[in-house]
Amino acid sequence: MSNLENNLPDEELQAANEETAEEITAESVIEETAEDTAPDEAAEESSDEAVAVSAAPPLKQKTSKIPYEKRKALYGLGFVALWLVGTIYFFLMPLIQSLIYSFNETQVKSGKMGMKWVGFGNYVKAFRVHQEYSKQLVEVLGDTALKTPLILIFSIFIAVILNQKFKGRTFARAVFFLPVIIATGPVIDIINGNMSTGGYAGGSEQFSTLFEADLVDQLLNFLGVYNISDKLTTIINNLTSDIFNLVWNAGIQILLFLSALQGIPFSAKEAAQMEGATAWEYFWKITIPYISPMILTSLVYTVVDSFVDPGNGVMTIVLNTSASWEHGYSAAMAWAYFLIVAVVLGILVAIINKFVYYEVE
Amino acid sequence: MATKKEEKEFEKERKAAIKARYKRMKEEGIENYLTPDQIRYNRNKRIIGMVWPFFRFLILFGLCFIILYPLIFMLSTAFRPNEQMNDPSIVWLPKSFTMDNIKQVWQVMDFSNTVLKTVRLNLIASLLQVVTCSITGYGFARFKFKGRGLLFALVILMILVPPQITTIPLYLQYAYPKPEILARLLTLNFDFSKDPSLIDSGWTMYLPAMFANGLRAGLFIFIFRQFFRGLPKELEDAAYLDGYGPWQTYIKVMVPNAKTSFLTVFLFSIVWYWNDFYVSSSFFTNSGTVALSLKNLDGTLVQQLFQGQSVSVRQIIVWLEAGCILSITPILVMYIFLQRYFIEGIERSGITGM
């Protein structure tokens, strides 16, 4: 038993000791029965047998099921305990604290936060009084709604291509994952020209001037399409000029889809070929169902990533408010935003989950 | 199990056999063997097989260009003398090269000190984080206990809640740590006239990482849980039968099997710690890390290089891009050597097994 015990964290030792006391009695019972059934075996082997029994949970499951399960549960808690302690101190406590701030008018004093209870005052103020907050909120929601499907479709497309066999695939993959290591840092700010100074000549600015703004218009005119609705033109224009952001934001999603594509069993592909499926049919009837769980994951990741991005309108307002020492007010804004995001995500996941195909093995 | 090389050979042989059979069939009159539908299917497939690689090349080339564009721009400007930025005759290749920008930015960022400090911070925090997150992930993956669902929901919450919400209360926790003696011990601050504070010390990074709560810890726990769930149960049963306890099973059986996912998480952790500026800007008052000093670079440049005069972006850009080059080089070098593991690791790391 000792080799099982010495790994337990301190707080669980006592409980485990009680457990072992129970188990020792259980073991002795087993020993007796073992000796009864096999009396011709030498007595010195019984001690070896006891060790074997104590180290063989499946055997013990028959005789004392509950203690074993309980013990495993304790070990599980032991493995999680470190994280749990940390989460309470570094995550839950600050989270609850900020929720409390959001209901108070705060004042920074030395050593603590001075607070005056205002109820939902901060929330009302955020939506009613703040000039930009509601507007930006709607804008961010709309932006995400437009961007997310685009990123998902694009990254599935690229992942399918990168999954094919061709020369230079390793290089192409390396390039496509490059944004993953660069795009989360301040370098992307310099590339995008979002530094404090305006009117900027970073890489992305230069890039968008590469394409004439009305290239799309000209193309449509060339094809003989005139005067289609302005809205459509602006949407198409936005899409083409956004391709930079699209490519730079899709790194992780491509990675996720690629990993899902690798998981499609070869037998499925073979069967499709035998039945004479075209590439198009193969994509819709084999690829999409198999990667649908990953579509859900990527959707959640994309939405969260877009909402949490410190560059978006709402986050900027929240951070600016916080920087001007109005912590209660900024906490209220952040919480309202977070709750809206959580509700949107919850609805999305609930809907999409119905279409996800889980392979039952 | 055939090795990769053997599999390749098999594939080759199979293809050759198919080709030979098709040739024979054609000689004998293909209509005898295949229906018109099948013939059309084969023809379409052949045509697509010939045209598609061309399109694929175009698409990939264009998109790679988009991704590499800012990097090429970075290289082009960082080694260009400042005056040549306004020369309209220069697009990519400057007329002369200079290392002055890099040298000046190196000085302004105090790069040799900063990079050492950042690397130390990164390595320690990432190592701690990987170890603790894997332990937690294993606990979630292989043990049943009361409230597991609820606790795992907490992990998901950790992924969803942006760090901006918890920063201010966390700051107060670090600035006025509760068991004061412990904080004094950690920061080696035994001067009792001063208040103990963890702000500005590496502990603001190490402590959360030590308790599986570092940057994006939720995501890492999730990855490890998925990975360990994907390993066969028999591994553990065998270890238990051999007399290992759960802890020994984890160390001696599970960890060696999870090497790739350890490496993947470690690399991602390093990347995120390297790039992080929000959390570190909250807990470090002076520019401590590479990301932070890059974030503040235009301010410090104006102060130190231009003596407070306001300068246009067009002028300052060469130094900014030089700073970018300096700060991404270490991580880029790591990526070039280890990119195989980034990609292969995540493919096998079990995120697949949703």
PDB file of N, CA, C and O in Angstrom, chain B residues 15-30 33 46:
ATOM      1  N   LYS B  15      -0.211   2.109 -57.571  1.00  0.00           N
ATOM      2  CA  LYS B  15      -0.516   3.034 -58.663  1.00  0.00           C
ATOM      3  C   LYS B  15      -0.066   2.457 -59.996  1.00  0.00           C
ATOM      4  O   LYS B  15      -0.773   2.551 -61.010  1.00  0.00           O
ATOM      5  N   ALA B  16       1.129   1.865 -59.986  1.00  0.00           N
ATOM      6  CA  ALA B  16       1.649   1.284 -61.226  1.00  0.00           C
ATOM      7  C   ALA B  16       0.742   0.165 -61.706  1.00  0.00           C
ATOM      8  O   ALA B  16       0.431   0.060 -62.910  1.00  0.00           O
ATOM      9  N   ALA B  17       0.259  -0.643 -60.772  1.00  0.00           N
ATOM     10  CA  ALA B  17      -0.612  -1.752 -61.132  1.00  0.00           C
ATOM     11  C   ALA B  17      -1.910  -1.245 -61.755  1.00  0.00           C
ATOM     12  O   ALA B  17      -2.390  -1.754 -62.777  1.00  0.00           O
ATOM     13  N   ILE B  18      -2.479  -0.201 -61.125  1.00  0.00           N
ATOM     14  CA  ILE B  18      -3.719   0.368 -61.653  1.00  0.00           C
ATOM     15  C   ILE B  18      -3.509   0.880 -63.067  1.00  0.00           C
ATOM     16  O   ILE B  18      -4.319   0.654 -63.976  1.00  0.00           O
ATOM     17  N   LYS B  19      -2.391   1.552 -63.268  1.00  0.00           N
ATOM     18  CA  LYS B  19      -2.083   2.114 -64.579  1.00  0.00           C
ATOM     19  C   LYS B  19      -1.979   1.001 -65.616  1.00  0.00           C
ATOM     20  O   LYS B  19      -2.533   1.102 -66.724  1.00  0.00           O
ATOM     21  N   ALA B  20      -1.261  -0.066 -65.241  1.00  0.00           N
ATOM     22  CA  ALA B  20      -1.068  -1.172 -66.177  1.00  0.00           C
ATOM     23  C   ALA B  20      -2.406  -1.801 -66.547  1.00  0.00           C
ATOM     24  O   ALA B  20      -2.681  -2.092 -67.715  1.00  0.00           O
ATOM     25  N   ARG B  21      -3.249  -1.966 -65.533  1.00  0.00           N
ATOM     26  CA  ARG B  21      -4.542  -2.586 -65.790  1.00  0.00           C
ATOM     27  C   ARG B  21      -5.375  -1.715 -66.720  1.00  0.00           C
ATOM     28  O   ARG B  21      -6.014  -2.176 -67.654  1.00  0.00           O
ATOM     29  N   TYR B  22      -5.329  -0.398 -66.453  1.00  0.00           N
ATOM     30  CA  TYR B  22      -6.107   0.537 -67.262  1.00  0.00           C
ATOM     31  C   TYR B  22      -5.645   0.479 -68.710  1.00  0.00           C
ATOM     32  O   TYR B  22      -6.450   0.477 -69.645  1.00  0.00           O
ATOM     33  N   LYS B  23      -4.333   0.378 -68.899  1.00  0.00           N
ATOM     34  CA  LYS B  23      -3.764   0.317 -70.250  1.00  0.00           C
ATOM     35  C   LYS B  23      -4.266  -0.940 -70.970  1.00  0.00           C
ATOM     36  O   LYS B  23      -4.681  -0.891 -72.137  1.00  0.00           O
ATOM     37  N   ARG B  24      -4.251  -2.060 -70.248  1.00  0.00           N
ATOM     38  CA  ARG B  24      -4.691  -3.317 -70.822  1.00  0.00           C
ATOM     39  C   ARG B  24      -6.160  -3.239 -71.226  1.00  0.00           C
ATOM     40  O   ARG B  24      -6.575  -3.644 -72.302  1.00  0.00           O
ATOM     41  N   MET B  25      -6.943  -2.608 -70.294  1.00  0.00           N
ATOM     42  CA  MET B  25      -8.362  -2.477 -70.559  1.00  0.00           C
ATOM     43  C   MET B  25      -8.612  -1.637 -71.800  1.00  0.00           C
ATOM     44  O   MET B  25      -9.510  -1.905 -72.605  1.00  0.00           O
ATOM     45  N   LYS B  26      -7.799  -0.604 -71.978  1.00  0.00           N
ATOM     46  CA  LYS B  26      -7.974   0.287 -73.105  1.00  0.00           C
ATOM     47  C   LYS B  26      -7.683  -0.446 -74.412  1.00  0.00           C
ATOM     48  O   LYS B  26      -8.374  -0.261 -75.428  1.00  0.00           O
ATOM     49  N   GLU B  27      -6.664  -1.284 -74.371  1.00  0.00           N
ATOM     50  CA  GLU B  27      -6.310  -2.037 -75.572  1.00  0.00           C
ATOM     51  C   GLU B  27      -7.420  -2.992 -75.975  1.00  0.00           C
ATOM     52  O   GLU B  27      -7.698  -3.184 -77.157  1.00  0.00           O
ATOM     53  N   GLU B  28      -8.072  -3.556 -74.971  1.00  0.00           N
ATOM     54  CA  GLU B  28      -9.114  -4.533 -75.286  1.00  0.00           C
ATOM     55  C   GLU B  28     -10.453  -3.869 -75.556  1.00  0.00           C
ATOM     56  O   GLU B  28     -11.450  -4.542 -75.780  1.00  0.00           O
ATOM     57  N   GLY B  29     -10.488  -2.536 -75.471  1.00  0.00           N
ATOM     58  CA  GLY B  29     -11.759  -1.845 -75.652  1.00  0.00           C
ATOM     59  C   GLY B  29     -12.399  -1.591 -74.309  1.00  0.00           C
ATOM     60  O   GLY B  29     -12.895  -2.517 -73.663  1.00  0.00           O
ATOM     61  N   ILE B  30     -12.344  -0.303 -73.913  1.00  0.00           N
ATOM     62  CA  ILE B  30     -12.700   0.006 -72.543  1.00  0.00           C
ATOM     63  C   ILE B  30     -14.193  -0.208 -72.266  1.00  0.00           C
ATOM     64  O   ILE B  30     -14.606  -0.452 -71.143  1.00  0.00           O
ATOM     65  N   TYR B  33     -15.511  -3.087 -70.210  1.00  0.00           N
ATOM     66  CA  TYR B  33     -15.261  -3.174 -68.768  1.00  0.00           C
ATOM     67  C   TYR B  33     -16.086  -2.188 -67.965  1.00  0.00           C
ATOM     68  O   TYR B  33     -16.516  -2.487 -66.873  1.00  0.00           O
ATOM     69  N   ARG B  46      -9.482  12.780 -64.074  1.00  0.00           N
ATOM     70  CA  ARG B  46      -8.169  13.016 -64.665  1.00  0.00           C
ATOM     71  C   ARG B  46      -7.964  14.482 -64.994  1.00  0.00           C
ATOM     72  O   ARG B  46      -6.914  15.068 -64.721  1.00  0.00           O
TER      73      ARG B  46
END
